[in-house]
Amino acid sequence: MDQPDYFSVSRRGVLASGAAGLAAGSISPQVAFAASTPAAERAITMQTVSMRINGKAQTLELDTRTTLLDALREHVKLTGTKKGCDHGQCGACTVIVNGERINSCLSLAVMHEGDEVTTIEGLGTPENLHPMQAAFVKHDGYQCGYCTPGQICSAVSVLKEIADGVPSHVSAELTGPMEASNIEMRERMSGNICRCGAYSNIAEAMAEVAGERA
Amino acid sequence: MKYTTPAGDTVIDRQRVVGQPTTRIDGPLKVTGHAPYAYERHDVAANQAYGYIVPSAIAKGRVRSIDLAEAKAQPGVITILTTTEVDELPLGMGHTVPLFGGSEIRFYHQALALVVAETFEQARAAAKLVRVDYERTQGNHDFHALAPDAPLVEGSDGPDVSKVGDFEAAYASAPVSIDVTYETPHESHAMMEPHASIAAWEGEKLTLWTSNQMIAWSKQAVAKMLDLDPANVRLDSPFLGGGFGAKLFVRVDAVVAALAAKKAGRPVKVMLDRPLVFNNTTHRSATIQRLRFGAERDGRLTAISHECTSGNLAGQEGENGIAQTRLLYAGANRYTAQRIARLDLPEANAMRAPGETAGLMALEGAMDELAEKLGMDPVELRIVNDTQVDPETPNRPYSSRMMVECLRRGAEAFGWDKRNKTPGGMREGRWLIGHGMAVGFRNSVQMKSAARVRLSSNGKLTVETDMTDIGTGSYTILAQTAAEMLGLPLEDVTVTLGDSDMPASCGSGGQWGAQNSTSGVYAACVKLREDIAGRFAMDPNTAEFIDGEIRAGAESRKLTEATASGEIVAEDSVEYDELSKKYQQSTFAGHFVEIAVDAYTGETYVRRMLAACAAGRILNPISARSQVIGAMTMGVGGALTEELAVDTRFGFFVNHDLAGYEVPVHADIPHQEVIFLDELDAIASPMKAKGVGELGLCGVGAAVANALYNATGVRVREYPLTLDKYLDKLPAV
Ligand code: FES
Ligand code: FES
């Protein structure tokens, strides 16, 4: 059976074409093949990516395999965003990209050229808490605190999704205005696991913020 | 401070700060992402390299050889540590099998190598190219196959069974009896922060920034495993992303980081991949529990038997499901025994409320069954079987036991008397509604705990102890304790935790953290008060510390006068001896649950949960409540969804991730109510507090199961109560 073309391209070929063949010239093979182990070595690809993180322009030179989560935690050293599972199952890594929440562990950093990224550090500071952060403190919406940045980024986004009329699995209607009811919020927050079990308190924190907004 | 006699009135009884609902002092750090967890300590050591573990792909056997050629050739790789280059490490505290070293493989995902590279991506990619040649042997992975032949757990002289009176005779002659068998599955802690460590050497000195509940134990364990002088080992763990027992003992992340850092000549950081949290670390063993009760027609138990079988690697310790049964209810004739199957699965070890969690899921389910057979209210059945003494040793009273009060208060607040008593008899539209209850029981443990307090010249106080805060609220309650003792506002107290260079505390585990660590701070503060009073020739016992002053009679002096010539430091510990032998010290709860079961699909929704708890002085009602609701949440998981599925052919937990291992999520958990009863237990601790962190979990599973029975009329004795176990038995619709 004939293989599609891309299978026949050698790694060396990809690398050779990389710098010249791909746009913007932002890819550069960092490590050359060593002559003695041509079959063994697998080169890595570096790429430059620019994004705004918490309002600040950042240009990063990254291994293309770097997730947005690891770019934030290991390169920008914004460690507020947490790694709970590294495969999209816990929500600890939730950040807000261009106004929408995503699991940053499921997204490669280089996919975010030009994006606006907001992390927990960008929402507020210990001295000047975001209303949702303050509500989490007031209602004890956490225990160990490890899921908390993700919960808060999700909570802020959930209230926005409800305000924007985005329906969920439990919404009675797919169109029309949504209400920030207890079950609406709980449904939408269910991608953010809290093993400490602060759910009941998180719901109260969110209800307070939702009420203040309304 | 040696705590040998129960305290009379103390400064703490003022409750100006202690006992007041206080939001966490570390809260603003946590909600803004500024609280540093283990893997995030970029600032503590320069030039950190990334380690990535190569786990075993077989559950039992031997490593024949490890081929590193391709992995080593990868870009960025600094070094590779392999298990065969070090001898099997000695067992550290709490370990059943060695964490690392040698060629023997005892469980799936055992760490076989650590690839160290400049970046995480490089280390991970190279780790996939490490080729391990295995010699596989057949293991025993099937708990259910082994359980029938599991031997009794051995005590120091013969089998460790406990007998009081003549169970068999009493059981045979009881007018009402039941004989039921319950099963609980393997469970995982699944805390949100995976185990992680950064290791750095300075000459012979090793520092580990890690995520660990028990700093003093773990420092000793690291020293032993790596053959170091404990004086050369430092652990630092100021914040933990949960533990629930998974971080009681050192795990492999710490030791491979340390060994690799030595080899690489630079600091190395390691976080366990999520699947390794399930398969490489510890879990709660599955249990099979047989309960037999004999009772009079008025409900009084005359015969109680509880036998529990669990499994573990070395066959040493299993899940002690009978612990609470020896203590909870009166009854003259008793028999309890444990069996343990030798299983080739990852190590079973303590998970939140080890023993009672699984034990009460069975015991309190069986009590519900007995109540039904007797035609008795389940609450009343518990109440008629109350005891105020240890039933096996009647001359040993409870220090304080408010089980009955918990049940009455809880029942009233929940509206228990309004429930439908006929199983399957309450419908709301498509929903079958049910109510269930269970008793929560967990011991309060006395542990030595030390602390140091420093009053600086600006009048601010610092508390230093190696105590940890795993989400329990330690920072806040220790600050509250010190503020109360010295008459300072909470803002003037700083708490430093988790550093092994500080006085050794009780650590966090077994719901012993709060009452003992605050008592250690209390002891240190008593010393500090004596020192300050002495400087002004005041009597420390009658002097009052208030508003930053010390007052005696008409005289009052500012604390800053005492520190004019420099800070004052005091250190002490609380230590106990006879009180726990003389008195049984336990905490109690009444758990009440309302469940809705879809009459067509069998789906369950927990609609209401309430716990009424008695746990001595509640040091901070906010964080204590969170402990309880968090535990109740874990209880719902244990009842309805959580189960580690074993591949019995290859010996591993198949659902080793957070999608397959189903912990409760927001949608599963309703508003939860917690009532704390007024109780001061001066026997339990100088703070008159007991533990509360695990109580909330104990009994919840059974309350959910009993509610499901009440809703549907189907009794499921095999947890978790997934709908495949009852869907075909639901009432006709
Ligand atoms: S770390 Fe991204 S979802 Fe868990
Ligand atoms: S606060 Fe610990 S996991 Fe949510």
Coordinates of N, CA, C and O in Angstrom, one line a residue, chain B residues 94 229 287 301 337 394 496 549 589 702 704:
Chain B
G94 N 6.8 3.3 57.4 CA 5.5 3.1 56.8 C 5.6 2.3 55.5 O 4.5 2.0 54.9
D229 N 23.2 11.0 57.7 CA 23.0 11.5 59.0 C 21.7 12.3 59.0 O 21.6 13.3 58.2
T287 N -12.1 -4.6 50.7 CA -12.4 -5.4 51.9 C -13.6 -6.3 51.6 O -14.5 -5.9 50.7
L301 N -28.2 -5.2 71.4 CA -27.3 -6.2 70.8 C -26.8 -7.1 71.9 O -26.3 -6.6 73.0
A337 N -12.2 -10.2 64.0 CA -11.0 -10.8 63.4 C -10.7 -10.2 62.1 O -11.6 -9.7 61.4
P394 N -14.6 -2.5 80.2 CA -15.6 -1.6 80.8 C -15.1 -0.7 81.8 O -15.8 0.3 82.1
T496 N 5.0 29.8 60.5 CA 5.9 29.2 59.5 C 5.8 27.7 59.7 O 6.0 27.2 60.8
E549 N -0.8 43.7 75.8 CA -0.3 44.1 77.1 C -0.3 42.9 78.0 O -1.1 42.0 77.8
A589 N -20.4 11.4 65.1 CA -21.2 12.2 64.2 C -22.5 11.4 63.9 O -22.6 10.2 63.9
A702 N -22.3 4.6 54.3 CA -23.4 3.8 54.7 C -24.7 4.6 54.7 O -25.8 4.1 54.3
V704 N -25.5 6.9 52.7 CA -25.9 7.0 51.3 C -26.5 5.7 50.9 O -27.6 5.7 50.3

